[in-house]
């Protein structure tokens, strides 16, 4: 919202209907027309909305706006992956990534400026945490990518068929804003995606998984990364609060409740850390006979990390042990790593507010210059 104008981007259908009724005395179908313009046609300007009366458009522009984040930079990888840095304020930016494949186009979006989960192998964690994104800032990433993909040269056939919350941030730690954004993604007047094509990935916030099971039915991915609590405590610190047994119970509940197919468990392959045959056998014991799929992610390196990627042969062997023992496992192909757009490489620009509390981290010395 700027001044007293309401940002219509991200308003739920019912909220938009209430807004046009209360502020403009208009019928509910006006809200539906507006949604089609905003999401399907990517309009940001009321003046182009030709099936709305001129008077109505003028009135709208006085009380409302369609405000989207601003693009700071765009990078295109050799493999066609695109990464946008979006301005969140003078000094901070978040990243959104588009990954084209022959049969689909996946948009990987962020839910927070930085992340507070502190997973030891993730570059976003090193940036620290600043704040949650608003609904408009989450939906705005899709709006912008949609527009950019449609308007750029050679855009033939490039479109968004899937949305994944696998960018910066822990989406379940921003539940309040992530849930309404997902509703826009699946609304037939919004982005009209099937619930199976919207994936929320979480490091394992157990209470929020139960809550989500009651309220939404998107696909769930869980960052497992270790087959036992000792190792997971080290890699994914939230495990100290919600250990593996508790997390898996929440996952199976989610599938029962949602009549879903399966949970995708993400597992980053770290050389000599979690990639031994014994780890694969432990995973089999946890997941065999369950509605689970494992997605092995070759570790993506970033400056300052102590980890290394598992060699290809170790990944193949690990995958074979799982598959031969009845657990479906696939390897995620690395995309966009030449532009630091691969999993765990999104750094954006974050003014870490956890430093104020902790006061000791070295990065407190980092100088924050304004974004261009
Ligand atoms: N916070 C959410 C979503 C963001 S990360 C979550 O934890 O699920 C998306 C996926 O990339 C997660 O599975 C994450 O653990 C993984 N990832 C993080 N850093 C990585 C790295 N350096 N290499 C490969 N995958 C990484």
PDB file of N, CA and C and ligand atoms in Angstrom, residues 115 117 119 121-123 165-171 201-203 221-223 225 266-268 297-302 332 343-345, ligand 1:
ATOM      1  N   UNK A 115      16.763 -16.073   5.951  1.00  0.00           N
ATOM      2  CA  UNK A 115      16.155 -17.239   6.581  1.00  0.00           C
ATOM      3  C   UNK A 115      16.763 -17.392   7.971  1.00  0.00           C
ATOM      4  N   UNK A 117      16.551 -20.337   9.751  1.00  0.00           N
ATOM      5  CA  UNK A 117      16.639 -21.744  10.149  1.00  0.00           C
ATOM      6  C   UNK A 117      18.076 -22.216  10.365  1.00  0.00           C
ATOM      7  N   UNK A 119      20.422 -23.697   8.509  1.00  0.00           N
ATOM      8  CA  UNK A 119      20.940 -24.983   8.019  1.00  0.00           C
ATOM      9  C   UNK A 119      22.394 -24.783   7.587  1.00  0.00           C
ATOM     10  N   UNK A 121      24.458 -26.068   5.512  1.00  0.00           N
ATOM     11  CA  UNK A 121      24.935 -26.233   4.133  1.00  0.00           C
ATOM     12  C   UNK A 121      24.248 -25.270   3.165  1.00  0.00           C
ATOM     13  N   UNK A 122      23.511 -24.286   3.669  1.00  0.00           N
ATOM     14  CA  UNK A 122      22.706 -23.416   2.802  1.00  0.00           C
ATOM     15  C   UNK A 122      23.230 -21.988   2.837  1.00  0.00           C
ATOM     16  N   UNK A 123      23.397 -21.417   1.647  1.00  0.00           N
ATOM     17  CA  UNK A 123      23.990 -20.083   1.588  1.00  0.00           C
ATOM     18  C   UNK A 123      23.023 -19.009   2.063  1.00  0.00           C
ATOM     19  N   UNK A 165       8.035 -23.368  -3.446  1.00  0.00           N
ATOM     20  CA  UNK A 165       8.606 -22.501  -2.408  1.00  0.00           C
ATOM     21  C   UNK A 165       9.955 -23.079  -2.023  1.00  0.00           C
ATOM     22  N   UNK A 166      10.929 -22.943  -2.931  1.00  0.00           N
ATOM     23  CA  UNK A 166      12.260 -23.474  -2.655  1.00  0.00           C
ATOM     24  C   UNK A 166      13.321 -22.392  -2.834  1.00  0.00           C
ATOM     25  N   UNK A 167      12.877 -21.141  -2.804  1.00  0.00           N
ATOM     26  CA  UNK A 167      13.835 -20.039  -2.873  1.00  0.00           C
ATOM     27  C   UNK A 167      14.302 -19.693  -1.467  1.00  0.00           C
ATOM     28  N   UNK A 168      14.501 -18.401  -1.233  1.00  0.00           N
ATOM     29  CA  UNK A 168      14.980 -17.983   0.083  1.00  0.00           C
ATOM     30  C   UNK A 168      13.858 -18.083   1.118  1.00  0.00           C
ATOM     31  N   UNK A 169      14.230 -18.500   2.308  1.00  0.00           N
ATOM     32  CA  UNK A 169      13.282 -18.460   3.421  1.00  0.00           C
ATOM     33  C   UNK A 169      12.628 -19.779   3.751  1.00  0.00           C
ATOM     34  N   UNK A 170      12.020 -19.822   4.941  1.00  0.00           N
ATOM     35  CA  UNK A 170      11.275 -20.995   5.391  1.00  0.00           C
ATOM     36  C   UNK A 170       9.784 -20.638   5.287  1.00  0.00           C
ATOM     37  N   UNK A 171       9.093 -21.201   4.278  1.00  0.00           N
ATOM     38  CA  UNK A 171       7.705 -20.767   4.057  1.00  0.00           C
ATOM     39  C   UNK A 171       6.778 -21.003   5.253  1.00  0.00           C
ATOM     40  N   UNK A 201       8.078 -26.331   0.301  1.00  0.00           N
ATOM     41  CA  UNK A 201       9.205 -27.084   0.846  1.00  0.00           C
ATOM     42  C   UNK A 201       9.549 -26.536   2.228  1.00  0.00           C
ATOM     43  N   UNK A 202       9.645 -27.419   3.205  1.00  0.00           N
ATOM     44  CA  UNK A 202       9.923 -26.970   4.575  1.00  0.00           C
ATOM     45  C   UNK A 202      11.084 -27.742   5.198  1.00  0.00           C
ATOM     46  N   UNK A 203      11.777 -27.063   6.090  1.00  0.00           N
ATOM     47  CA  UNK A 203      12.859 -27.711   6.828  1.00  0.00           C
ATOM     48  C   UNK A 203      12.299 -28.540   7.995  1.00  0.00           C
ATOM     49  N   UNK A 221       7.035 -30.853   0.247  1.00  0.00           N
ATOM     50  CA  UNK A 221       8.404 -31.380   0.185  1.00  0.00           C
ATOM     51  C   UNK A 221       9.045 -31.089   1.532  1.00  0.00           C
ATOM     52  N   UNK A 222       9.842 -32.009   2.005  1.00  0.00           N
ATOM     53  CA  UNK A 222      10.457 -31.854   3.320  1.00  0.00           C
ATOM     54  C   UNK A 222      11.965 -32.042   3.193  1.00  0.00           C
ATOM     55  N   UNK A 223      12.709 -31.095   3.740  1.00  0.00           N
ATOM     56  CA  UNK A 223      14.170 -31.149   3.687  1.00  0.00           C
ATOM     57  C   UNK A 223      14.668 -32.069   4.796  1.00  0.00           C
ATOM     58  N   UNK A 225      17.571 -34.532   4.634  1.00  0.00           N
ATOM     59  CA  UNK A 225      19.038 -34.368   4.618  1.00  0.00           C
ATOM     60  C   UNK A 225      19.850 -35.281   5.531  1.00  0.00           C
ATOM     61  N   UNK A 266      13.703 -34.101   0.444  1.00  0.00           N
ATOM     62  CA  UNK A 266      14.922 -33.594  -0.186  1.00  0.00           C
ATOM     63  C   UNK A 266      16.124 -34.031   0.656  1.00  0.00           C
ATOM     64  N   UNK A 267      17.184 -34.397  -0.079  1.00  0.00           N
ATOM     65  CA  UNK A 267      18.359 -34.928   0.614  1.00  0.00           C
ATOM     66  C   UNK A 267      19.594 -34.431  -0.118  1.00  0.00           C
ATOM     67  N   UNK A 268      20.275 -33.471   0.474  1.00  0.00           N
ATOM     68  CA  UNK A 268      21.447 -32.882  -0.162  1.00  0.00           C
ATOM     69  C   UNK A 268      22.631 -33.832   0.026  1.00  0.00           C
ATOM     70  N   UNK A 297      19.833 -34.267  -3.934  1.00  0.00           N
ATOM     71  CA  UNK A 297      20.297 -33.001  -4.519  1.00  0.00           C
ATOM     72  C   UNK A 297      21.813 -32.925  -4.390  1.00  0.00           C
ATOM     73  N   UNK A 298      22.537 -32.993  -5.520  1.00  0.00           N
ATOM     74  CA  UNK A 298      23.990 -32.808  -5.415  1.00  0.00           C
ATOM     75  C   UNK A 298      24.266 -31.436  -4.782  1.00  0.00           C
ATOM     76  N   UNK A 299      25.089 -31.405  -3.772  1.00  0.00           N
ATOM     77  CA  UNK A 299      25.361 -30.156  -3.053  1.00  0.00           C
ATOM     78  C   UNK A 299      25.890 -29.076  -4.006  1.00  0.00           C
ATOM     79  N   UNK A 300      25.357 -27.880  -3.878  1.00  0.00           N
ATOM     80  CA  UNK A 300      25.844 -26.742  -4.659  1.00  0.00           C
ATOM     81  C   UNK A 300      26.738 -25.887  -3.783  1.00  0.00           C
ATOM     82  N   UNK A 301      27.916 -25.687  -4.296  1.00  0.00           N
ATOM     83  CA  UNK A 301      28.931 -25.014  -3.500  1.00  0.00           C
ATOM     84  C   UNK A 301      28.690 -23.497  -3.478  1.00  0.00           C
ATOM     85  N   UNK A 302      29.111 -22.840  -2.407  1.00  0.00           N
ATOM     86  CA  UNK A 302      29.042 -21.372  -2.338  1.00  0.00           C
ATOM     87  C   UNK A 302      30.225 -20.893  -1.504  1.00  0.00           C
ATOM     88  N   UNK A 332      18.230 -34.910  -8.437  1.00  0.00           N
ATOM     89  CA  UNK A 332      17.847 -33.620  -9.030  1.00  0.00           C
ATOM     90  C   UNK A 332      18.983 -33.119  -9.896  1.00  0.00           C
ATOM     91  N   UNK A 343      19.890 -24.741  -6.142  1.00  0.00           N
ATOM     92  CA  UNK A 343      19.394 -24.926  -4.763  1.00  0.00           C
ATOM     93  C   UNK A 343      20.446 -24.481  -3.758  1.00  0.00           C
ATOM     94  N   UNK A 344      20.033 -23.689  -2.814  1.00  0.00           N
ATOM     95  CA  UNK A 344      20.934 -23.314  -1.721  1.00  0.00           C
ATOM     96  C   UNK A 344      21.932 -22.236  -2.071  1.00  0.00           C
ATOM     97  N   UNK A 345      21.875 -21.739  -3.318  1.00  0.00           N
ATOM     98  CA  UNK A 345      22.839 -20.695  -3.696  1.00  0.00           C
ATOM     99  C   UNK A 345      22.230 -19.296  -3.658  1.00  0.00           C
TER     100      UNK A 345
HETATM  101  N1  LIG B   1      13.403 -23.533   3.727  1.00  0.00           N
HETATM  102  C1  LIG B   1      12.820 -24.474   2.845  1.00  0.00           C
HETATM  103  C2  LIG B   1      12.899 -24.122   1.373  1.00  0.00           C
HETATM  104  C3  LIG B   1      14.197 -23.558   0.817  1.00  0.00           C
HETATM  105  S1  LIG B   1      15.510 -24.523   0.238  1.00  0.00           S
HETATM  106  C4  LIG B   1      13.426 -25.840   3.071  1.00  0.00           C
HETATM  107  O1  LIG B   1      14.337 -25.937   3.863  1.00  0.00           O
HETATM  108  O2  LIG B   1      12.935 -26.806   2.517  1.00  0.00           O
HETATM  109  C5  LIG B   1      15.129 -25.588  -1.052  1.00  0.00           C
HETATM  110  C6  LIG B   1      15.991 -26.863  -0.965  1.00  0.00           C
HETATM  111  O3  LIG B   1      17.385 -26.638  -1.295  1.00  0.00           O
HETATM  112  C7  LIG B   1      15.991 -27.429   0.437  1.00  0.00           C
HETATM  113  O4  LIG B   1      15.816 -28.809   0.401  1.00  0.00           O
HETATM  114  C8  LIG B   1      17.377 -27.087   0.901  1.00  0.00           C
HETATM  115  O5  LIG B   1      17.762 -27.864   1.987  1.00  0.00           O
HETATM  116  C9  LIG B   1      18.193 -27.298  -0.343  1.00  0.00           C
HETATM  117  N2  LIG B   1      19.538 -26.692  -0.253  1.00  0.00           N
HETATM  118  C10 LIG B   1      19.937 -25.706   0.572  1.00  0.00           C
HETATM  119  N3  LIG B   1      21.238 -25.433   0.373  1.00  0.00           N
HETATM  120  C11 LIG B   1      21.679 -26.257  -0.588  1.00  0.00           C
HETATM  121  C12 LIG B   1      22.937 -26.425  -1.262  1.00  0.00           C
HETATM  122  N4  LIG B   1      23.976 -25.652  -0.973  1.00  0.00           N
HETATM  123  N5  LIG B   1      23.019 -27.373  -2.217  1.00  0.00           N
HETATM  124  C13 LIG B   1      21.943 -28.103  -2.555  1.00  0.00           C
HETATM  125  N6  LIG B   1      20.733 -27.981  -1.975  1.00  0.00           N
HETATM  126  C14 LIG B   1      20.590 -27.069  -0.996  1.00  0.00           C
END
